[in-house]
CSV table of C-alpha atoms and ligand atoms in Angstrom, one decimal:
chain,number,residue,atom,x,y,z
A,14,UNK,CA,99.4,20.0,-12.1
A,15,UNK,CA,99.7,22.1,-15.3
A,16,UNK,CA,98.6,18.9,-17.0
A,17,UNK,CA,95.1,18.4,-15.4
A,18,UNK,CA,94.4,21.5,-16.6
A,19,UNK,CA,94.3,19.7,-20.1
A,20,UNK,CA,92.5,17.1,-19.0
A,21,UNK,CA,88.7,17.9,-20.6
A,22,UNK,CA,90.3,19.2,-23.5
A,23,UNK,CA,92.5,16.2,-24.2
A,24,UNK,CA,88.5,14.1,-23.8
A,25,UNK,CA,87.2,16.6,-25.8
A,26,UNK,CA,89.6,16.1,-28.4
A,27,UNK,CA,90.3,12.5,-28.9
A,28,UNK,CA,86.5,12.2,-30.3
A,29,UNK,CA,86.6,11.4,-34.3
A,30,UNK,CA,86.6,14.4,-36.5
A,31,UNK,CA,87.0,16.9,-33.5
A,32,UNK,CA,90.5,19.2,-34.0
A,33,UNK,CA,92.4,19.8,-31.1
A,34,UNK,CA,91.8,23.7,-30.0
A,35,UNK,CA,94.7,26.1,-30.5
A,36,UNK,CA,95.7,25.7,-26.7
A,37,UNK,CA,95.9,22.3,-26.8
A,38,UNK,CA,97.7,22.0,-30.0
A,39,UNK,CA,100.4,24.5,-28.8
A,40,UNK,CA,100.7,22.4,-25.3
A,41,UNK,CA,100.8,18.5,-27.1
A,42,UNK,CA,103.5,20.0,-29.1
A,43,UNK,CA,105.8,20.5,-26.0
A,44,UNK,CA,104.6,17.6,-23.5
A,45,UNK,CA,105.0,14.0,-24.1
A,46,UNK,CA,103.3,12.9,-21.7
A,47,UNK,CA,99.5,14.2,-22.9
A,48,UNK,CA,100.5,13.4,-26.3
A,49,UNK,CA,100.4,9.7,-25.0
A,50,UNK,CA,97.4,10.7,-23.0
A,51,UNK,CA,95.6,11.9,-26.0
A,52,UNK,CA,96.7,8.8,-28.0
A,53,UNK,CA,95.2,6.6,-25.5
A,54,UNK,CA,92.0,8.5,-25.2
A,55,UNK,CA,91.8,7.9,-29.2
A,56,UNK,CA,92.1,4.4,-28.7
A,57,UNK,CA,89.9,4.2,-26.2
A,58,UNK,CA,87.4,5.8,-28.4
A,59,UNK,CA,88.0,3.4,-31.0
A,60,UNK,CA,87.3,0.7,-29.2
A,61,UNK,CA,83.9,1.9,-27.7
A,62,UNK,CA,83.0,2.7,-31.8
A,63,UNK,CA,84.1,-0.8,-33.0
A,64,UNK,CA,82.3,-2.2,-30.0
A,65,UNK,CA,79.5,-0.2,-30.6
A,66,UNK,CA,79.2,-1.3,-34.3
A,67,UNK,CA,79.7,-5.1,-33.0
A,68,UNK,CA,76.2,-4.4,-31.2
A,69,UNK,CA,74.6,-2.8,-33.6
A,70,UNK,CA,75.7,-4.3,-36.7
A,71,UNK,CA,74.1,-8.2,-35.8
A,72,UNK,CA,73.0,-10.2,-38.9
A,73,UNK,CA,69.5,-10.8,-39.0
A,74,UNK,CA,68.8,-14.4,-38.3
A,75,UNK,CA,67.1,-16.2,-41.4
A,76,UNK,CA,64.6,-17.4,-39.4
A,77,UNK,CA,63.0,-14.3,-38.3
A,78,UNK,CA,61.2,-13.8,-41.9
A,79,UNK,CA,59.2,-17.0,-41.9
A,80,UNK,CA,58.7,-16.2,-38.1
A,81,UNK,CA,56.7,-12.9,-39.2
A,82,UNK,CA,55.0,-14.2,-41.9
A,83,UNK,CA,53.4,-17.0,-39.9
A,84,UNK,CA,52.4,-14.5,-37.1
A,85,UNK,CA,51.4,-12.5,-39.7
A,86,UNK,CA,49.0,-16.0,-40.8
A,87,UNK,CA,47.7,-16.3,-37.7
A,88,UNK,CA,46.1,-12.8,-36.7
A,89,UNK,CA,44.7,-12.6,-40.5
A,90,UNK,CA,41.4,-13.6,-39.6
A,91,UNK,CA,39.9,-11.9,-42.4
A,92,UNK,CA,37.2,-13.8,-44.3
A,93,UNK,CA,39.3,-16.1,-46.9
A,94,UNK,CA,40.3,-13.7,-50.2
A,95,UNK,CA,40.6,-16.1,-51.9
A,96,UNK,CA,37.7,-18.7,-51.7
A,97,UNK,CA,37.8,-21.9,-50.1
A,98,UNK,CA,40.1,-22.2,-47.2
A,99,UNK,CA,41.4,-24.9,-48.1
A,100,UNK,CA,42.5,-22.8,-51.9
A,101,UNK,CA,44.5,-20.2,-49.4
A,102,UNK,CA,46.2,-22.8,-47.7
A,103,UNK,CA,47.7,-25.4,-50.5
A,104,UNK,CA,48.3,-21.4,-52.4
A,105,UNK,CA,50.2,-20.5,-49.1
A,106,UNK,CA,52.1,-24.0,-49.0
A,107,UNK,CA,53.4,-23.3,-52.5
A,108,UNK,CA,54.6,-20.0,-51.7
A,109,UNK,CA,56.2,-20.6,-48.6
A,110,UNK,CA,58.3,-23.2,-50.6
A,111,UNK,CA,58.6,-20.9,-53.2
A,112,UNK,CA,59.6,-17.9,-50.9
A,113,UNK,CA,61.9,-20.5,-49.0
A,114,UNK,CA,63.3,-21.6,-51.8
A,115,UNK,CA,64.2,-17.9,-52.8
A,116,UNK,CA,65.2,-17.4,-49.4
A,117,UNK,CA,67.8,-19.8,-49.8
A,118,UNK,CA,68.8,-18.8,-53.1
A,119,UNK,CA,69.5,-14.8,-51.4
A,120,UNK,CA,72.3,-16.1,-49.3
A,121,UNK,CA,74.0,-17.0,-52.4
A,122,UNK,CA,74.7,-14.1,-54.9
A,123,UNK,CA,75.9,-16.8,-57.1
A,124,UNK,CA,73.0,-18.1,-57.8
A,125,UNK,CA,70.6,-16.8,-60.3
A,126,UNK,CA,67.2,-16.2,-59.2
A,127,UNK,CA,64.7,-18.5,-60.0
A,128,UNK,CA,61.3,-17.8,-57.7
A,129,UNK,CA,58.5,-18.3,-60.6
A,130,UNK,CA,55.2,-16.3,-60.7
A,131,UNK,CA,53.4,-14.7,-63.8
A,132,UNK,CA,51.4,-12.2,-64.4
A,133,UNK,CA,49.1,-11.5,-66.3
A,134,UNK,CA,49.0,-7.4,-67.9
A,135,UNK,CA,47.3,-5.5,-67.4
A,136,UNK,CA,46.8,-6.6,-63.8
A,137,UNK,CA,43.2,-6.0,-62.8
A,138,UNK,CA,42.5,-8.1,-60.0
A,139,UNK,CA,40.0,-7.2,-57.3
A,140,UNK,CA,40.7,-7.9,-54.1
A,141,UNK,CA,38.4,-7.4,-50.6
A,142,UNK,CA,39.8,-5.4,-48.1
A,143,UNK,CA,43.2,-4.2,-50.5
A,144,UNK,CA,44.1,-0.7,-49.7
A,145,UNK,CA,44.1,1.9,-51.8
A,146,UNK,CA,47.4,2.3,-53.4
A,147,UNK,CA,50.0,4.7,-52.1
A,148,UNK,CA,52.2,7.1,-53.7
A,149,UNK,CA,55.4,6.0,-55.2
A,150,UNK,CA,57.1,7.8,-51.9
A,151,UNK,CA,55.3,6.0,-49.7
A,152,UNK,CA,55.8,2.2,-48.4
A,153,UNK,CA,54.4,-0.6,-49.2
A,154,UNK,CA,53.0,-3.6,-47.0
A,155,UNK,CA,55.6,-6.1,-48.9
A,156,UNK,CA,58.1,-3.3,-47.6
A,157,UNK,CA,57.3,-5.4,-44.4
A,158,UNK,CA,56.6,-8.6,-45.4
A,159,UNK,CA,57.3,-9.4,-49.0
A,160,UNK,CA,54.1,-10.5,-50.5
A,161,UNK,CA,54.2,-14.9,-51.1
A,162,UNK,CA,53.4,-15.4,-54.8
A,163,UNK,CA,49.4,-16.8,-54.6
A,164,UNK,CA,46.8,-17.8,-56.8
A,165,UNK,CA,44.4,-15.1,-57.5
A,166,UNK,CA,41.5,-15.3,-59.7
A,167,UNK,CA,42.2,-12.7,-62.0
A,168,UNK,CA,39.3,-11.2,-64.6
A,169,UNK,CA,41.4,-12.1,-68.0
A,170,UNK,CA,39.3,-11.8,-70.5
A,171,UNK,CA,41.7,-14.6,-72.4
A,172,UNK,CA,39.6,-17.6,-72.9
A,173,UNK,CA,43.2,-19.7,-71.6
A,174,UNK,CA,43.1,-17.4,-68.3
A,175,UNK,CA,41.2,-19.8,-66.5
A,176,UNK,CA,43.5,-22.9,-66.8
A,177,UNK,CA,46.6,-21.2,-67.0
A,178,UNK,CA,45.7,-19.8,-63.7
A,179,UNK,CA,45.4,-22.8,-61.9
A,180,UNK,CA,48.8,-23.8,-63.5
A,181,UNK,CA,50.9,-21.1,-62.7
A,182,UNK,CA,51.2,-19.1,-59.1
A,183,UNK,CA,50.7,-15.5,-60.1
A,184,UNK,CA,51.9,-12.4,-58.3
A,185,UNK,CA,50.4,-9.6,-56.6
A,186,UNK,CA,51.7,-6.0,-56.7
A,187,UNK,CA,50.8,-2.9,-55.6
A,188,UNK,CA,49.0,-0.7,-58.5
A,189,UNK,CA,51.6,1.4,-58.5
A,190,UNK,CA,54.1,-1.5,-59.3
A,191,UNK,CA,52.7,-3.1,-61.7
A,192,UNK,CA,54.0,-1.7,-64.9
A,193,UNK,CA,57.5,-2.0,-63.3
A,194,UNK,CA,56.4,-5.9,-63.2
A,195,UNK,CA,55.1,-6.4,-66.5
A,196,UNK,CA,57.8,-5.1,-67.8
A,197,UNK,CA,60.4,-6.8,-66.1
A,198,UNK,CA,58.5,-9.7,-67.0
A,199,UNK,CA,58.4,-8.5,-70.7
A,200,UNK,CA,62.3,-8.7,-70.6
A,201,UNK,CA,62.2,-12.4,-69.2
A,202,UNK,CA,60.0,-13.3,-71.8
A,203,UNK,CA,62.1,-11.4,-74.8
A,204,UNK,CA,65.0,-13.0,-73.4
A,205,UNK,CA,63.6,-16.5,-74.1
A,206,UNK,CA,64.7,-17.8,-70.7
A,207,UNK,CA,62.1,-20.6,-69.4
A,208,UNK,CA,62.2,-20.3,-65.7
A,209,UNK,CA,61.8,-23.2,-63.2
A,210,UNK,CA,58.0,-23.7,-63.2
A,211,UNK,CA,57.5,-22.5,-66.6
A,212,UNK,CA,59.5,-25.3,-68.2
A,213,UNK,CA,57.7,-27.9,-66.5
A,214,UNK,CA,54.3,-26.4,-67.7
A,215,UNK,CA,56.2,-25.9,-71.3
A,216,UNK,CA,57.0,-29.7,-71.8
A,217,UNK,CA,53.5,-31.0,-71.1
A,218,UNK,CA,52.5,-30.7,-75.0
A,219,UNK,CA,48.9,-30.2,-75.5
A,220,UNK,CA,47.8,-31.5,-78.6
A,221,UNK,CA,43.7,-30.1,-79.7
A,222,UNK,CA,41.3,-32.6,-79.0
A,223,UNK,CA,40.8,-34.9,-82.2
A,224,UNK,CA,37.3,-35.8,-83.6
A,225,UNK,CA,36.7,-37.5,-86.4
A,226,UNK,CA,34.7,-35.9,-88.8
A,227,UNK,CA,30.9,-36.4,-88.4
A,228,UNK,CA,29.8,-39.1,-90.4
A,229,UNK,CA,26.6,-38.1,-92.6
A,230,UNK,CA,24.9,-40.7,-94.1
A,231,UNK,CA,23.6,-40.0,-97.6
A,232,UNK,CA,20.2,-39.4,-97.3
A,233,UNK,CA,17.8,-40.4,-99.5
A,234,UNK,CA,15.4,-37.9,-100.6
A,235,UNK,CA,12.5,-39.0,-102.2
A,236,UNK,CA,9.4,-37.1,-103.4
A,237,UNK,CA,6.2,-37.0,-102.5
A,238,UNK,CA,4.3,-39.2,-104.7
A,239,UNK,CA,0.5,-38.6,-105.7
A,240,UNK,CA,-0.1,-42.3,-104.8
A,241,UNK,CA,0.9,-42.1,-101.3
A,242,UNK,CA,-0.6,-38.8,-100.4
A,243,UNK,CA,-3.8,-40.0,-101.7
B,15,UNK,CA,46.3,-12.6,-73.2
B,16,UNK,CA,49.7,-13.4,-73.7
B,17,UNK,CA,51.1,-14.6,-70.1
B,18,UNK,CA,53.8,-13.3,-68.9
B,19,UNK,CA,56.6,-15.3,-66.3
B,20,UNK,CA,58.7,-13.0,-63.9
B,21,UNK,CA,61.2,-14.1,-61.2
B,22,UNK,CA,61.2,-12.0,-58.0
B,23,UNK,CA,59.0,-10.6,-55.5
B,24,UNK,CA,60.0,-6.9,-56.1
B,25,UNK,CA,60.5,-5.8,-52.4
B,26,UNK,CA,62.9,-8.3,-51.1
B,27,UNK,CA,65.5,-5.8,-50.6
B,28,UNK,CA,63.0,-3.2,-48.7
B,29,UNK,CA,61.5,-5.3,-46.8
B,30,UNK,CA,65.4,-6.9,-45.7
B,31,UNK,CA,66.1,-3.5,-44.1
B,32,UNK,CA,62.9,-3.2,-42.3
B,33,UNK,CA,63.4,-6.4,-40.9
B,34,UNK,CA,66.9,-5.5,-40.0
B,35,UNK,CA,66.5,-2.2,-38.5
B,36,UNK,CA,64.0,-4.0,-36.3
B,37,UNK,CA,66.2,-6.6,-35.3
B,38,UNK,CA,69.2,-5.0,-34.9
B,39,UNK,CA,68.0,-2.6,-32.5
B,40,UNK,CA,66.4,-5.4,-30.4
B,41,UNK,CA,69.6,-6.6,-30.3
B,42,UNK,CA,71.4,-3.4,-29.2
B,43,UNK,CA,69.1,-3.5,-26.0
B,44,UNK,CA,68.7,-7.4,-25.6
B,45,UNK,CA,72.2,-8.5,-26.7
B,46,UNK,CA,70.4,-11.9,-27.2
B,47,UNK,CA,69.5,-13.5,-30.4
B,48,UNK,CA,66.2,-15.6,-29.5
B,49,UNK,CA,65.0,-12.0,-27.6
B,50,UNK,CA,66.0,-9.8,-30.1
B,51,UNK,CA,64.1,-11.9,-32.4
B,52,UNK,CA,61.0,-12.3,-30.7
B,53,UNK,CA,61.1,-8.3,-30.1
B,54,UNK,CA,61.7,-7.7,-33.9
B,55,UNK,CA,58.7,-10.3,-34.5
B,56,UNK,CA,56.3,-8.8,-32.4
B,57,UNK,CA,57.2,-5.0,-33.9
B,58,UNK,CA,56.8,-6.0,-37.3
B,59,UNK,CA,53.5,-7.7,-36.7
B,60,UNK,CA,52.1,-5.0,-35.1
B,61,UNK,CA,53.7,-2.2,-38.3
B,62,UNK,CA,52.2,-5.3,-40.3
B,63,UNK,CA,48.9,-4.4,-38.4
B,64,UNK,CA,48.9,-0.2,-38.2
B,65,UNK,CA,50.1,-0.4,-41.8
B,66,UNK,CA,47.3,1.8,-42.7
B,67,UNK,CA,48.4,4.5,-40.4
B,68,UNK,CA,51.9,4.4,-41.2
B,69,UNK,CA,52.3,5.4,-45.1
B,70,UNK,CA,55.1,7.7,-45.1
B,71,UNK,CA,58.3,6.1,-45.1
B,72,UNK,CA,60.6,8.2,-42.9
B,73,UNK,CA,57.7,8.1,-40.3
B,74,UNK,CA,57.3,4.1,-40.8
B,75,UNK,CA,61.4,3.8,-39.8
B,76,UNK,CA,60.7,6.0,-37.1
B,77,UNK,CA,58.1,4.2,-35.9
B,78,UNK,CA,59.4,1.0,-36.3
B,79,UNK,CA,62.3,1.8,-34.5
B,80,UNK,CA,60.5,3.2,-31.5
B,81,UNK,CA,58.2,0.6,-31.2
B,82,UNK,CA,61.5,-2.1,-31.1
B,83,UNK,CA,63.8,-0.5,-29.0
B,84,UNK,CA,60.6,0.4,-26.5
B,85,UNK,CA,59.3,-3.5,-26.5
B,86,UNK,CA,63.3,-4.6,-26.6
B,87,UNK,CA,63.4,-2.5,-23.3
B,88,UNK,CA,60.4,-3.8,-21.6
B,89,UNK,CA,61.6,-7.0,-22.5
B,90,UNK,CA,64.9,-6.3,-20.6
B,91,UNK,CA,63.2,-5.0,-17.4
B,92,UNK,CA,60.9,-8.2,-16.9
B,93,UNK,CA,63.8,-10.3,-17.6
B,94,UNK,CA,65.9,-8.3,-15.0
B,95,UNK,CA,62.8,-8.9,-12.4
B,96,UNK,CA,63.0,-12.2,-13.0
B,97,UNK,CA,66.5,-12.5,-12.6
B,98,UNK,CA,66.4,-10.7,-9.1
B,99,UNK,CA,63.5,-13.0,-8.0
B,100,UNK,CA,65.4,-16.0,-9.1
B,101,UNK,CA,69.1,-15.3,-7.5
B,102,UNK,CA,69.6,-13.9,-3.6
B,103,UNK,CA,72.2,-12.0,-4.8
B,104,UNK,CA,73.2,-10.6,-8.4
B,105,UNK,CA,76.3,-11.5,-10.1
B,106,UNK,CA,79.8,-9.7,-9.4
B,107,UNK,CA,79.3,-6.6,-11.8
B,108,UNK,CA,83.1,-5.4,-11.7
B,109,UNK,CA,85.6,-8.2,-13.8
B,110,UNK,CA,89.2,-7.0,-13.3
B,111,UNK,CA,90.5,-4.7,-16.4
B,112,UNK,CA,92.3,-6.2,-18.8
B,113,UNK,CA,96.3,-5.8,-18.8
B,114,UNK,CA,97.1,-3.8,-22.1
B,115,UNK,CA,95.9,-1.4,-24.1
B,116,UNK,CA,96.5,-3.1,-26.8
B,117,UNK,CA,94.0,-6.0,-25.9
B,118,UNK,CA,91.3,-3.3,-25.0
B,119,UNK,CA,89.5,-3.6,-28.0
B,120,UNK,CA,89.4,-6.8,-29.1
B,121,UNK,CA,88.8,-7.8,-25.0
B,122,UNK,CA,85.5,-10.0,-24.5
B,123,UNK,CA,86.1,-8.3,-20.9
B,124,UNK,CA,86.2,-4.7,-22.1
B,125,UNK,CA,83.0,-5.6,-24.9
B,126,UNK,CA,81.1,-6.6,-21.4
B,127,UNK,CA,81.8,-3.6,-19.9
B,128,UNK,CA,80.9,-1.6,-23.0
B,129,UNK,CA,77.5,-3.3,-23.0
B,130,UNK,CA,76.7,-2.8,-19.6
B,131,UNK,CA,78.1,0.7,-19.8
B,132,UNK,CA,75.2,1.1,-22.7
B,133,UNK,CA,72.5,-0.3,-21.1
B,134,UNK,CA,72.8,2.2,-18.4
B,135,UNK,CA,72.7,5.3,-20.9
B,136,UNK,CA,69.5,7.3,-20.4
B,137,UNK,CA,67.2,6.0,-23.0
B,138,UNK,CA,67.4,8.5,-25.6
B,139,UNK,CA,70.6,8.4,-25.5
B,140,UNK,CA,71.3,4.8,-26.1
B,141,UNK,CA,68.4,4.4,-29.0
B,142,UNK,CA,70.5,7.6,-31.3
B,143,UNK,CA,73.8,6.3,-30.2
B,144,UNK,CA,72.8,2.4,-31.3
B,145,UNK,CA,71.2,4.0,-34.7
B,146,UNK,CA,74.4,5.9,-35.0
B,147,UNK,CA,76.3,2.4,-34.8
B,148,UNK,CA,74.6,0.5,-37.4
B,149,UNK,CA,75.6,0.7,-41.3
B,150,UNK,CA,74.0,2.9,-43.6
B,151,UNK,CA,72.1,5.6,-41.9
B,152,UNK,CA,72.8,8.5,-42.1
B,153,UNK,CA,72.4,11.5,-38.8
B,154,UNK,CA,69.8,13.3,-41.2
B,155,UNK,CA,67.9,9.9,-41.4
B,156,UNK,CA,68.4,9.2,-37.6
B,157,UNK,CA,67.4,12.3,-37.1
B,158,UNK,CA,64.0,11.7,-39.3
B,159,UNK,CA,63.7,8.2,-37.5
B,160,UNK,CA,64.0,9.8,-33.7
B,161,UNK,CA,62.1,13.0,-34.5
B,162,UNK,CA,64.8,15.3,-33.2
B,163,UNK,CA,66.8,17.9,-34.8
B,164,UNK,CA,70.1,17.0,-36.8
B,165,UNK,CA,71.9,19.7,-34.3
B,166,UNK,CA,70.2,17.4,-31.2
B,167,UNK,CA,71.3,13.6,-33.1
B,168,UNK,CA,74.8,14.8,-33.0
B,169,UNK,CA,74.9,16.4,-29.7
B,170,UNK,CA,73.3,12.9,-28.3
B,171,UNK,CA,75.6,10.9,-30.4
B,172,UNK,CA,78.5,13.1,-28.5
B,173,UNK,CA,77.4,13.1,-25.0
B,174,UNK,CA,76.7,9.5,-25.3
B,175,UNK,CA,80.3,8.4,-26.6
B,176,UNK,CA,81.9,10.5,-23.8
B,177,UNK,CA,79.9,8.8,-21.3
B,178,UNK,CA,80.6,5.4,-22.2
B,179,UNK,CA,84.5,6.8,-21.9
B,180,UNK,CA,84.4,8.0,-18.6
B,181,UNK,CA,82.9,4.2,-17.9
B,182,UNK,CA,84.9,2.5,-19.9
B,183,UNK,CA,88.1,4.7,-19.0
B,184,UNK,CA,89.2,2.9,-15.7
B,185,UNK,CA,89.3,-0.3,-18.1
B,186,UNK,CA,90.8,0.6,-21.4
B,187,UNK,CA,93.6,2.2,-18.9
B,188,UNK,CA,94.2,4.9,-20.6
B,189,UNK,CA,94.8,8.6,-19.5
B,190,UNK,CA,96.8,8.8,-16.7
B,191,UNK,CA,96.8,12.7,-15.0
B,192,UNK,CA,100.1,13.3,-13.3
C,330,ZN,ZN1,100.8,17.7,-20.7
């Protein structure tokens, strides 16, 4: 009977972190019986955390990502961004395999990354409908859904931009981002490291168109003579 | 312009943990994989769509994690219904308790009862207790994500565990009164 007395206490107490009150400490100390009581009330609690942590703690599956992304397709209905449809979709098709590839390439710390964009600093692209840019506190959209690396027609001034943009994917980031980007990619590209897509672009060798030089014939100059103007 | 190659989308690892905490606490309510998936799906698309609304980040995981474990239980109820409608009578809810102690926790028996002892926590309950469960949050960040006071997180967190106890008690067979 004296025991039952103990009986909220010993609950109370076999909670992680909680100290067993003076009372209780004084009566463990002298009865076997709720010191095995309060053992098994500990255990029982461990079992409900570890079975707690097995629920909570699933791994994502590695097929929810491309799930949201093509939900995410399929209510944009937005005029295209970026020109033709049929531009948005073969830009998509390359960055979902880009993006799966990278996927892929997560799983594996091992593995170095090699998901290829470029950029172009500093990044000036206009996009309809792009929000305005939050602060660095805030979240971003690719906090959701990590941007896919697309073809944007940027306004570079560089008289290249043009073809190397249709070359090369490039990458969007927020405003906020983008000095964080260029100069990550500064360090990729003082580092000498040609990535995946880059080398193929590097070993097509582009040689200047040759002409051969204009051919002048030596012209025969002859002046006006008296006779034939009269 | 000199043109410059980089090699990763810079949010990966954000946009990982959003994904997670969205799944994983589909999962806590659905304890299904192709559920808690669809859930997590449908929550992210529609944070995807209310982005604009939704700047701040501590209010973004809060939201997110309503709008989960809130479509997660809807999800439950309907299956439920359907599950009445399709059998006359429901399954044997009582399995008998494991022998030992000992095999309590790694029991697939007790983990049922656990699970079913959960789902019947109130609500509020049940959404701090499963964000107390998973790695890496912290009860100042649950407490951000649920909107409550830290003092209230831990007080939910408590009542919860001793809840599941008293359920769970009768099969862990543990304290024994004299
Ligand atoms: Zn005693």
């Amino acid at each position: 009977m004296l025991c039952k007395h103990y009986k909220d206490a010993l609950i109370e107490a076999a909670a992680p972190g909680v100290t067993p009150q003076r009372e209780l400490r004084a009566h463990l100390a002298e009865c076997a019986s709720c010191r095995e009581a309060l053992a098994q009330e500990q255990s029982l609690f461990a079992a409900i955390d570890s079975g707690l942590h097995a629920v909570a703690d699933m791994k994502v599956p590695p097929s929810l990502l491309p799930r949201v992304r093509a939900a995410v397709d399929e209510v944009a209905v937005a005029p295209p961004r970026w020109g033709s449809t049929w531009f948005a979709l073969s830009g998509a098709a390359v960055a979902v395999a880009l993006v799966l590839a990278g996927g892929i390439r997560h799983n594996d710390p091992r593995t170095p990354p090699t998901n290829t964009a470029t950029i172009r600093p500093p990044v000036e692209q206009v996009i309809p409908g792009r929000r305005t840019p939050l602060s660095s506190a805030g979240l971003e959209r690719e906090d959701l859904i990590p941007r896919l690396p697309v073809s944007v027609a940027g306004n570079s001034s560089s008289p290249g931009g043009l073809a190397s943009s249709k070359s090369m994917p490039e990458v969007l980031v927020p405003r906020d981002q983008e000095v964080l980007l260029a100069r990550y990619a500064q360090q990729w590209s003082s580092h000498k490291r040609a990535p995946l897509v880059a080398q193929g672009a590097d070993e097509v060798s582009v040689k200047p168109l040759e002409v051969a030089p204009i051919q002048i014939a030596q012209l025969d100059v002859k002046l006006l003579t008296e006779d034939g103007s009269k | 312009m000199q043109e410059l190659v980089l090699n990763q989308p810079v949010s990966t690892a954000r946009s990982e943990l959003v994904r997670e905490l969205a799944y994983r606490v589909a999962q806590g309510v659905l304890r299904n994989t192709a559920d808690a998936e669809d859930v997590a799906q449908e929550a992210l698309l529609r944070a995807y769509k209310s982005f604009e609304r939704l700047r701040d980040r501590s209010r973004f995981r809060g939201w997110l994690v309503r709008i989960s474990f809130r479509l997660a239980l809807d999800r439950l109820r309907s299956a439920k219904r359907r599950e009445q409608r399709d059998t006359l009578w429901s399954q044997p809810t009582h399995l008998p308790p494991p022998v030992t102690a000992e095999d309590v926790a790694a029991s697939n028996q007790f983990q049922g009862h656990l699970e079913r002892a959960l789902e019947e926590l109130p609500e509020k309950l049940r959404l701090v207790l499963l964000l107390s469960a998973m790695d890496g949050y912290t009860i100042e960040e649950i407490a951000a994500m649920v909107g409550v006071p830290i003092g209230t997180v831990k007080s939910r967190i408590f009542i919860a565990r001793k809840k599941l106890a008293e359920k769970l008690r009768c099969y862990a067979n543990t304290i024994k009164m004299r």
